[in-house]
Structure formats: structure tokens, C-alpha cells
PDB file of C-alpha atoms in Angstrom:
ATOM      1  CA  UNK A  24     -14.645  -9.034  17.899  1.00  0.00           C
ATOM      2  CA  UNK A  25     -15.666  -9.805  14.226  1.00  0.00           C
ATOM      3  CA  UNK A  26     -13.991  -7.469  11.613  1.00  0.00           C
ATOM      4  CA  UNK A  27     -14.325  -7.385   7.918  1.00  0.00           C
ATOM      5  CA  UNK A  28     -10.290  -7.924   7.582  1.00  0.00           C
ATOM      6  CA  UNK A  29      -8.968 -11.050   9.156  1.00  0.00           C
ATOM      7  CA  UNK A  30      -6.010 -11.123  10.501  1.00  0.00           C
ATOM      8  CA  UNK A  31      -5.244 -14.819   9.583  1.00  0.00           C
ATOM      9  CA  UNK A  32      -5.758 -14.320   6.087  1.00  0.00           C
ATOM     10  CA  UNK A  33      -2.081 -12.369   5.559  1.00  0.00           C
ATOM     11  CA  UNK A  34      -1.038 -15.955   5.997  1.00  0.00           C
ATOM     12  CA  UNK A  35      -3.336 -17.480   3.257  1.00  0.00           C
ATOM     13  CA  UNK A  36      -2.164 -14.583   0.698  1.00  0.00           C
ATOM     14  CA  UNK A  37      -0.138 -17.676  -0.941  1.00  0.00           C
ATOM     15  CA  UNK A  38      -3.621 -19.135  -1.811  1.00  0.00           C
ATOM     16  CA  UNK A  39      -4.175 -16.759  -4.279  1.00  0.00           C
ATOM     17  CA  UNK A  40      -1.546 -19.172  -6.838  1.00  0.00           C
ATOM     18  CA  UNK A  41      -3.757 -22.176  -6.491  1.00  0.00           C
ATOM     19  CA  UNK A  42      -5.953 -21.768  -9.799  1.00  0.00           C
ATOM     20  CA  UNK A  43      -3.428 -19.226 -11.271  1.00  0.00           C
ATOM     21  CA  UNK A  44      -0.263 -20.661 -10.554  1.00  0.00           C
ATOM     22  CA  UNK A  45       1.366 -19.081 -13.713  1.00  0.00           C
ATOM     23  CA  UNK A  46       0.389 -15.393 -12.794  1.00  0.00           C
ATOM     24  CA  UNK A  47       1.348 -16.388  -9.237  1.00  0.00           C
ATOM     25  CA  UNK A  48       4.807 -17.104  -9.943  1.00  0.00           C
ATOM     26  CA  UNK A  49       5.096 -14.159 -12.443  1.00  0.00           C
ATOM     27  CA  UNK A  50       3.971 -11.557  -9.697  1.00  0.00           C
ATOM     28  CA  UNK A  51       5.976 -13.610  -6.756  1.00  0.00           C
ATOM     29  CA  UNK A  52       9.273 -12.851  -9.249  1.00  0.00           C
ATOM     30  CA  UNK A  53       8.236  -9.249  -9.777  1.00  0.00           C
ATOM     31  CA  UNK A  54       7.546  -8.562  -5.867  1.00  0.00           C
ATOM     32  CA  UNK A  55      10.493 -10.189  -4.859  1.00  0.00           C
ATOM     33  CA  UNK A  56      12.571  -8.447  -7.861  1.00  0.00           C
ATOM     34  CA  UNK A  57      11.123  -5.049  -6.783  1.00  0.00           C
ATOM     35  CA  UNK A  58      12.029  -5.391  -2.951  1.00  0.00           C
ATOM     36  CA  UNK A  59      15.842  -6.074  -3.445  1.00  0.00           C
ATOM     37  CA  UNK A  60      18.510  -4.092  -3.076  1.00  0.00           C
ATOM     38  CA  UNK A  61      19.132  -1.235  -5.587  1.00  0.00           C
ATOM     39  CA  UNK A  62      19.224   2.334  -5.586  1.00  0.00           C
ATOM     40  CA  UNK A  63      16.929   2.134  -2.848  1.00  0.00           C
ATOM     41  CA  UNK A  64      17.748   0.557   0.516  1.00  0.00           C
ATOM     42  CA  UNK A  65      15.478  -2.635   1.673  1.00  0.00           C
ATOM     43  CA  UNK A  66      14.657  -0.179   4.302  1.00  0.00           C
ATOM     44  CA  UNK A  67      14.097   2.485   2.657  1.00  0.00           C
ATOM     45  CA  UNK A  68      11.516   0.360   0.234  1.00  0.00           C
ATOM     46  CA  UNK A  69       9.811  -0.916   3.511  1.00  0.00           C
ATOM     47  CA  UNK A  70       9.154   2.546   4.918  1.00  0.00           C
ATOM     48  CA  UNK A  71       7.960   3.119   0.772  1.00  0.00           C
ATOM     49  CA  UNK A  72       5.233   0.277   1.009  1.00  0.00           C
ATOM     50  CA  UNK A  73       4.482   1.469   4.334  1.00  0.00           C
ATOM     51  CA  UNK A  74       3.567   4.741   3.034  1.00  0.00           C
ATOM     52  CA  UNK A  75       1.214   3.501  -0.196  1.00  0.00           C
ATOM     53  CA  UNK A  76      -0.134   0.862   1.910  1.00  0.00           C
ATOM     54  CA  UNK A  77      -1.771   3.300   4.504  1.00  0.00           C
ATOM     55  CA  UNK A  78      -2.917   5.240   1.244  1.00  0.00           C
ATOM     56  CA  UNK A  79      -4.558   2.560   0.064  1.00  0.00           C
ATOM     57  CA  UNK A  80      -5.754   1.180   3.168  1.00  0.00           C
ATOM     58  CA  UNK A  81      -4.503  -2.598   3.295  1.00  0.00           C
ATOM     59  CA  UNK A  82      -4.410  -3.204   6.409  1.00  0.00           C
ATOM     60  CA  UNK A  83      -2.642  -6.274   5.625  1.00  0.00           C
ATOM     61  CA  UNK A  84      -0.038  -4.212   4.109  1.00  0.00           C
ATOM     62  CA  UNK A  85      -0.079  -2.312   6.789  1.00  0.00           C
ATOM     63  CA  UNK A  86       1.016  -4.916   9.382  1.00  0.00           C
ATOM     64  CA  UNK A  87       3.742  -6.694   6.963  1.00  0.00           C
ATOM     65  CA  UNK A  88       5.005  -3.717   6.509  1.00  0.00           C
ATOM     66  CA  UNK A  89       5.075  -1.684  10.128  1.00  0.00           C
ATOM     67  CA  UNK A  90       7.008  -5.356  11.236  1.00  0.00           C
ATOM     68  CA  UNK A  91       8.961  -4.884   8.334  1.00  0.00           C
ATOM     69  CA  UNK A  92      10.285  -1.724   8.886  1.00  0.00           C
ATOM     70  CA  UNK A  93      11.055  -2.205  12.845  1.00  0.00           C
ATOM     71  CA  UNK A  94      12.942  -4.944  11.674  1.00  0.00           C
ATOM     72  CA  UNK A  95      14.944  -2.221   9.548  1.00  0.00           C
ATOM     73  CA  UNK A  96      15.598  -0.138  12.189  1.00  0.00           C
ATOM     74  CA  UNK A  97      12.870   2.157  10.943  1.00  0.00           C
ATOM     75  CA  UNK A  98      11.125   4.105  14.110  1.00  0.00           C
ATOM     76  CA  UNK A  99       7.356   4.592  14.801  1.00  0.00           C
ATOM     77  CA  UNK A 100       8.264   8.553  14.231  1.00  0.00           C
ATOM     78  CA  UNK A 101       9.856   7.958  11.039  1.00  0.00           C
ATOM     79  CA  UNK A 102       6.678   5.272  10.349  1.00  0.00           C
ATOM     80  CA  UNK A 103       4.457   7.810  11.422  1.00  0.00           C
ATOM     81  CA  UNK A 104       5.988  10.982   9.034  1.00  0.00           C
ATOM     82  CA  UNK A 105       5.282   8.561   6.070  1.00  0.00           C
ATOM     83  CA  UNK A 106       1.884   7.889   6.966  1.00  0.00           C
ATOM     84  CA  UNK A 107       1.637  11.904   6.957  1.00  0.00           C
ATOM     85  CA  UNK A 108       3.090  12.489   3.797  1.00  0.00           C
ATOM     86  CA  UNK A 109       0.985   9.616   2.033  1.00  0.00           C
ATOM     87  CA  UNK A 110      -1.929  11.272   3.605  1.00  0.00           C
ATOM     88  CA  UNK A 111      -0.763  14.817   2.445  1.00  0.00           C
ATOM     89  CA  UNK A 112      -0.546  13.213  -1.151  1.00  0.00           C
ATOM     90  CA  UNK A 113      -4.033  11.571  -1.070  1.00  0.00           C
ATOM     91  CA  UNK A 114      -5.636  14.015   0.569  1.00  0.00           C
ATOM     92  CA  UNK A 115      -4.275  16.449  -2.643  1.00  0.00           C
ATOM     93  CA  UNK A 116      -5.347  14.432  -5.277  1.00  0.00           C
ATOM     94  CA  UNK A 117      -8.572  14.064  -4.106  1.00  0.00           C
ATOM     95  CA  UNK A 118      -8.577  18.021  -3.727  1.00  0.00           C
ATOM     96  CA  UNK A 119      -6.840  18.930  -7.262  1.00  0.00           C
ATOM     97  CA  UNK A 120     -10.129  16.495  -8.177  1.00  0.00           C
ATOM     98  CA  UNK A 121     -12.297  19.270  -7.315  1.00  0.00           C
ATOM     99  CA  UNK A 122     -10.790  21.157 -10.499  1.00  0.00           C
ATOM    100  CA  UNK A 123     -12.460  18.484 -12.502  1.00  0.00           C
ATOM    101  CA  UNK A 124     -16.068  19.496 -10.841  1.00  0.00           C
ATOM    102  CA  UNK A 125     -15.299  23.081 -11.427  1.00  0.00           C
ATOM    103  CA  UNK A 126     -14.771  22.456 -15.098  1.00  0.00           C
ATOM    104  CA  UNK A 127     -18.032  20.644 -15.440  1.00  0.00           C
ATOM    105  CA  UNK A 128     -19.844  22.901 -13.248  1.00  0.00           C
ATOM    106  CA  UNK A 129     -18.358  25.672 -15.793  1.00  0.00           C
ATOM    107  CA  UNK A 130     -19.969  23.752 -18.687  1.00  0.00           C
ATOM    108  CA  UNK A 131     -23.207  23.356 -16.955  1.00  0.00           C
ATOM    109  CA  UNK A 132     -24.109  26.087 -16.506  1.00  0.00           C
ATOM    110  CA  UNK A 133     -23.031  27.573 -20.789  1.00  0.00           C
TER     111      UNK A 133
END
């Protein structure tokens, strides 16, 4: 079946440096910087990424990532709570957006 997303291009992400090569090593340092060690856990920045990445909806993300994290140890019920609280997040800022409406709505109708 024909989809939109492509599985095969996760693996051609590394394309993206051909006519930038500069800003491809300068985000390749920062990425790599980001996931090490620190005062967060590698696994504990997978299940992170995880989390924004079904918030944003990459589902390339969202494959690294899930492999990712069962290579941490991290379980699908663990996996699955952090797609919950991402969606608890979004689905709140789209709401406390709605505030924004009321406000104009307010000025409308002056």
C-alpha cells in the first residue's frame, strides 16, 4: 500500500547535508550533544523524544524512537503513558487556545 510517509526515507534523513553540509554538521553536533548522558538518562531522553514525536506526529520519529526505547529497557506501557501525557498536553494547548477566541469574540461583539 502507498502512504504519504515512506518508510525508507528514515534512512535517507542523512541526505538532508548534501547542499547544506555546514548546517548539517552543526545540527548532527547539537542532536548528538543533546542525546548524551546528563542529568537525564539516555533512556529517559528516548522515552522524552518518544513523547514530542507522537505530538508532533513524525512518524519517523516515532519508529526511531519506539526501537530506541525497547532497546532501553523502556516497556510498551511505559511507551504508551507518554504517548498519553503528550496527548494530554496537546490536547490542552489547543483547548487553553479557545481563550484566545473568547477574547476576540468579546471584542466583536463591543
Amino acid at each position: 500500500m502507498e502512504t504519504y510517509y515512506k518508510p525508507e526515507d528514515l534512512g535517507k534523513f542523512s541526505t538532508m547535508g548534501e547542499e547544506a553540509p555546514e548546517l548539517w554538521d552543526l545540527y548532527m553536533a547539537y542532536y548528538g550533544k543533546v542525546f548524551e548522558e546528563g542529568a537525564l538518562t539516555a533512556r529517559e531522553k528516548a522515552l522524552i523524544a518518544l513523547a514530542v514525536a507522537g505530538a508532533v506526529q513524525c512518524p519517523y520519529c516515532i519508529d526511531s524512537y519506539t526501537q530506541s526505547c525497547l532497546e532501553k529497557g523502556v516497556t510498551e506501557e511505559q511507551m504508551t503513558e507518554a504517548f498519553h501525557v503528550a496527548n494530554a498536553i496537546r490536547g490542552g494547548a489547543a483547548l487553553v487556545h479557545g481563550v484566545q477566541m473568547k477574547s476576540i469574540v468579546k471584542n466583536l461583539e463591543m
